[in-house]
Amino acid sequence: QVQLVESGGGVVQTGGSLRLSCVTSGFSFSTYAMHWVRHAPGKGLEWVSYIWSEETDKFYADSVKGRFTISRDNSKNTLYLQMNSLRAEDTAVYYCVRSGSSRQLDYWGQGTLVSVSS
Amino acid sequence: EIVMTQSPDTLSVSPGEGATLSCRATQSVSSNLAWYQQKRGQAPRLLIYAASTRATGIPARFSGSGSGTEFTLSISSLQSEDFAVYYCQQYNNWPALTFGGGTKVEIK
C-alpha cells in the first residue's frame, strides 16, 4: 500500500534551518509529482511547494519563496524540503502529499511538526 | 490567487441526518475541485475530486456537485466517523493550489 513517512521536524529558533524528509513506498515514486502542504495551528491548510517527477519544475508559495527549497531523490524514493530563514509563521504540521493522475492530492503522510520560536 | 470560501464555518448535525457544505471560488475553477476530510490529529483524506468523483474507498453517502465557482459536498445520513473538518481545494490554477478555510461538522 502507498505510504509516505515524514521526518525532520522539531523546534528551531527564528532564523534557523530544518530539512524535512519524506520516505515513500508502495508506488512508483519517480513517476509522480509531489507537494508539501502545511497546517498551522488554528488555521486552514496551505500549499507550500510542488515538484515535478523529474525535478525539472519546482514551484513555491509566495510565503516561502526564496527561503524553502524542494527536491527529490528518485533513487531513494524520498522527497525533501530544505527550510531556511524560518519565521514564527512557519510553525505548522508539514505534510508530504502525492499528486494523483487527475492532479488531486490523493495520498498524505502523517505529517511532521515544525515549531519556530524566538 | 484564487480564493476559496467555505460556508458555514460550523455545521451542527444529528447522527443519521444529512449535511450540505458549500464552497465558492473567486473565479472559475471549472471542475478542478476536490474535497478533503480531516479528523483531529490526522492527515487530511481525499473524498472527492473533479468536483464529483469519489476517491477510492469513499462511501456513497458522500457526493459532490458543482462547477465554475459554486460547489457542494453532501453527506447523507451522517455516521459517527463523519464528524470532522472538511476542506475544499482548487487545482485549476496549477500548481498554486488553494484551500478553503474549512467547515467543521459537529454533533448536534
mmCIF file of N, CA and C in Angstrom, chain A residues 104-105, chain B residues 31-37 45-56 58-65 71-74 86-89 91:
data_model
loop_
_atom_site.group_PDB
_atom_site.id
_atom_site.type_symbol
_atom_site.label_atom_id
_atom_site.label_comp_id
_atom_site.label_asym_id
_atom_site.label_seq_id
_atom_site.Cartn_x
_atom_site.Cartn_y
_atom_site.Cartn_z
ATOM 1 N N GLN A 104 -5.335 15.539 -8.255
ATOM 2 C CA GLN A 104 -5.828 15.584 -6.897
ATOM 3 C C GLN A 104 -4.718 15.166 -5.930
ATOM 4 N N LEU A 105 -4.839 15.580 -4.671
ATOM 5 C CA LEU A 105 -3.864 15.203 -3.649
ATOM 6 C C LEU A 105 -4.350 13.898 -3.045
ATOM 7 N N SER B 31 -14.088 22.234 -13.247
ATOM 8 C CA SER B 31 -14.431 21.146 -12.318
ATOM 9 C C SER B 31 -13.209 20.681 -11.534
ATOM 10 N N ASN B 32 -12.183 21.526 -11.489
ATOM 11 C CA ASN B 32 -10.924 21.172 -10.819
ATOM 12 C C ASN B 32 -11.001 21.481 -9.329
ATOM 13 N N LEU B 33 -11.858 20.731 -8.659
ATOM 14 C CA LEU B 33 -12.182 20.989 -7.270
ATOM 15 C C LEU B 33 -12.188 19.654 -6.514
ATOM 16 N N ALA B 34 -11.542 19.664 -5.345
ATOM 17 C CA ALA B 34 -11.501 18.471 -4.509
ATOM 18 C C ALA B 34 -12.004 18.786 -3.114
ATOM 19 N N TRP B 35 -12.459 17.754 -2.427
ATOM 20 C CA TRP B 35 -12.885 17.854 -1.031
ATOM 21 C C TRP B 35 -12.061 16.874 -0.197
ATOM 22 N N TYR B 36 -11.690 17.329 1.010
ATOM 23 C CA TYR B 36 -10.911 16.513 1.936
ATOM 24 C C TYR B 36 -11.582 16.512 3.303
ATOM 25 N N GLN B 37 -11.398 15.417 4.000
ATOM 26 C CA GLN B 37 -11.881 15.283 5.369
ATOM 27 C C GLN B 37 -10.666 15.209 6.287
ATOM 28 N N ARG B 45 -7.819 13.473 4.283
ATOM 29 C CA ARG B 45 -8.106 12.324 3.421
ATOM 30 C C ARG B 45 -8.913 12.807 2.233
ATOM 31 N N LEU B 46 -8.511 12.412 1.046
ATOM 32 C CA LEU B 46 -9.236 12.793 -0.161
ATOM 33 C C LEU B 46 -10.591 12.100 -0.207
ATOM 34 N N LEU B 47 -11.646 12.898 -0.403
ATOM 35 C CA LEU B 47 -13.003 12.357 -0.536
ATOM 36 C C LEU B 47 -13.483 12.396 -1.984
ATOM 37 N N ILE B 48 -13.387 13.574 -2.571
ATOM 38 C CA ILE B 48 -13.973 13.866 -3.883
ATOM 39 C C ILE B 48 -12.947 14.622 -4.717
ATOM 40 N N TYR B 49 -12.827 14.305 -5.998
ATOM 41 C CA TYR B 49 -12.035 15.122 -6.913
ATOM 42 C C TYR B 49 -12.809 15.292 -8.211
ATOM 43 N N ALA B 50 -12.318 16.180 -9.051
ATOM 44 C CA ALA B 50 -13.040 16.543 -10.273
ATOM 45 C C ALA B 50 -14.491 16.910 -9.950
ATOM 46 N N ALA B 51 -14.664 17.553 -8.819
ATOM 47 C CA ALA B 51 -15.936 18.083 -8.319
ATOM 48 C C ALA B 51 -16.935 17.031 -7.881
ATOM 49 N N SER B 52 -16.933 15.855 -8.533
ATOM 50 C CA SER B 52 -17.996 14.897 -8.235
ATOM 51 C C SER B 52 -17.546 13.438 -8.234
ATOM 52 N N THR B 53 -16.266 13.167 -8.418
ATOM 53 C CA THR B 53 -15.776 11.793 -8.452
ATOM 54 C C THR B 53 -15.296 11.359 -7.068
ATOM 55 N N ARG B 54 -15.902 10.311 -6.555
ATOM 56 C CA ARG B 54 -15.465 9.818 -5.242
ATOM 57 C C ARG B 54 -14.112 9.131 -5.357
ATOM 58 N N ALA B 55 -13.257 9.392 -4.375
ATOM 59 C CA ALA B 55 -11.954 8.736 -4.341
ATOM 60 C C ALA B 55 -12.130 7.263 -3.950
ATOM 61 N N THR B 56 -11.092 6.509 -4.157
ATOM 62 C CA THR B 56 -11.127 5.079 -3.850
ATOM 63 C C THR B 56 -11.498 4.837 -2.389
ATOM 64 N N ILE B 58 -14.215 5.609 -0.755
ATOM 65 C CA ILE B 58 -15.096 6.580 -0.103
ATOM 66 C C ILE B 58 -16.550 6.112 -0.232
ATOM 67 N N PRO B 59 -17.290 6.089 0.870
ATOM 68 C CA PRO B 59 -18.682 5.596 0.821
ATOM 69 C C PRO B 59 -19.575 6.457 -0.051
ATOM 70 N N ALA B 60 -20.608 5.836 -0.559
ATOM 71 C CA ALA B 60 -21.523 6.515 -1.484
ATOM 72 C C ALA B 60 -22.345 7.609 -0.812
ATOM 73 N N ARG B 61 -22.346 7.670 0.516
ATOM 74 C CA ARG B 61 -23.094 8.748 1.187
ATOM 75 C C ARG B 61 -22.428 10.114 0.993
ATOM 76 N N PHE B 62 -21.205 10.116 0.506
ATOM 77 C CA PHE B 62 -20.520 11.364 0.174
ATOM 78 C C PHE B 62 -20.712 11.643 -1.325
ATOM 79 N N SER B 63 -21.192 12.854 -1.642
ATOM 80 C CA SER B 63 -21.323 13.217 -3.046
ATOM 81 C C SER B 63 -20.956 14.678 -3.241
ATOM 82 N N GLY B 64 -20.394 14.973 -4.392
ATOM 83 C CA GLY B 64 -20.004 16.331 -4.720
ATOM 84 C C GLY B 64 -20.682 16.798 -5.991
ATOM 85 N N SER B 65 -20.918 18.103 -6.060
ATOM 86 C CA SER B 65 -21.540 18.663 -7.256
ATOM 87 C C SER B 65 -21.038 20.079 -7.467
ATOM 88 N N PHE B 71 -19.724 25.120 -5.520
ATOM 89 C CA PHE B 71 -19.611 23.688 -5.317
ATOM 90 C C PHE B 71 -20.284 23.274 -4.015
ATOM 91 N N THR B 72 -20.701 22.021 -3.971
ATOM 92 C CA THR B 72 -21.371 21.490 -2.791
ATOM 93 C C THR B 72 -20.869 20.095 -2.484
ATOM 94 N N LEU B 73 -20.651 19.841 -1.199
ATOM 95 C CA LEU B 73 -20.395 18.485 -0.708
ATOM 96 C C LEU B 73 -21.610 18.087 0.121
ATOM 97 N N SER B 74 -22.204 16.975 -0.229
ATOM 98 C CA SER B 74 -23.359 16.469 0.503
ATOM 99 C C SER B 74 -23.005 15.162 1.193
ATOM 100 N N TYR B 86 -14.004 19.629 7.041
ATOM 101 C CA TYR B 86 -13.977 19.374 5.601
ATOM 102 C C TYR B 86 -13.420 20.595 4.880
ATOM 103 N N TYR B 87 -12.498 20.344 3.960
ATOM 104 C CA TYR B 87 -11.876 21.407 3.185
ATOM 105 C C TYR B 87 -12.141 21.202 1.694
ATOM 106 N N CYS B 88 -12.426 22.299 1.011
ATOM 107 C CA CYS B 88 -12.419 22.242 -0.449
ATOM 108 C C CYS B 88 -11.086 22.812 -0.932
ATOM 109 N N GLN B 89 -10.709 22.457 -2.147
ATOM 110 C CA GLN B 89 -9.413 22.879 -2.696
ATOM 111 C C GLN B 89 -9.487 22.931 -4.206
ATOM 112 N N TYR B 91 -7.619 23.079 -7.929
ATOM 113 C CA TYR B 91 -6.349 22.791 -8.601
ATOM 114 C C TYR B 91 -6.401 23.223 -10.057
#
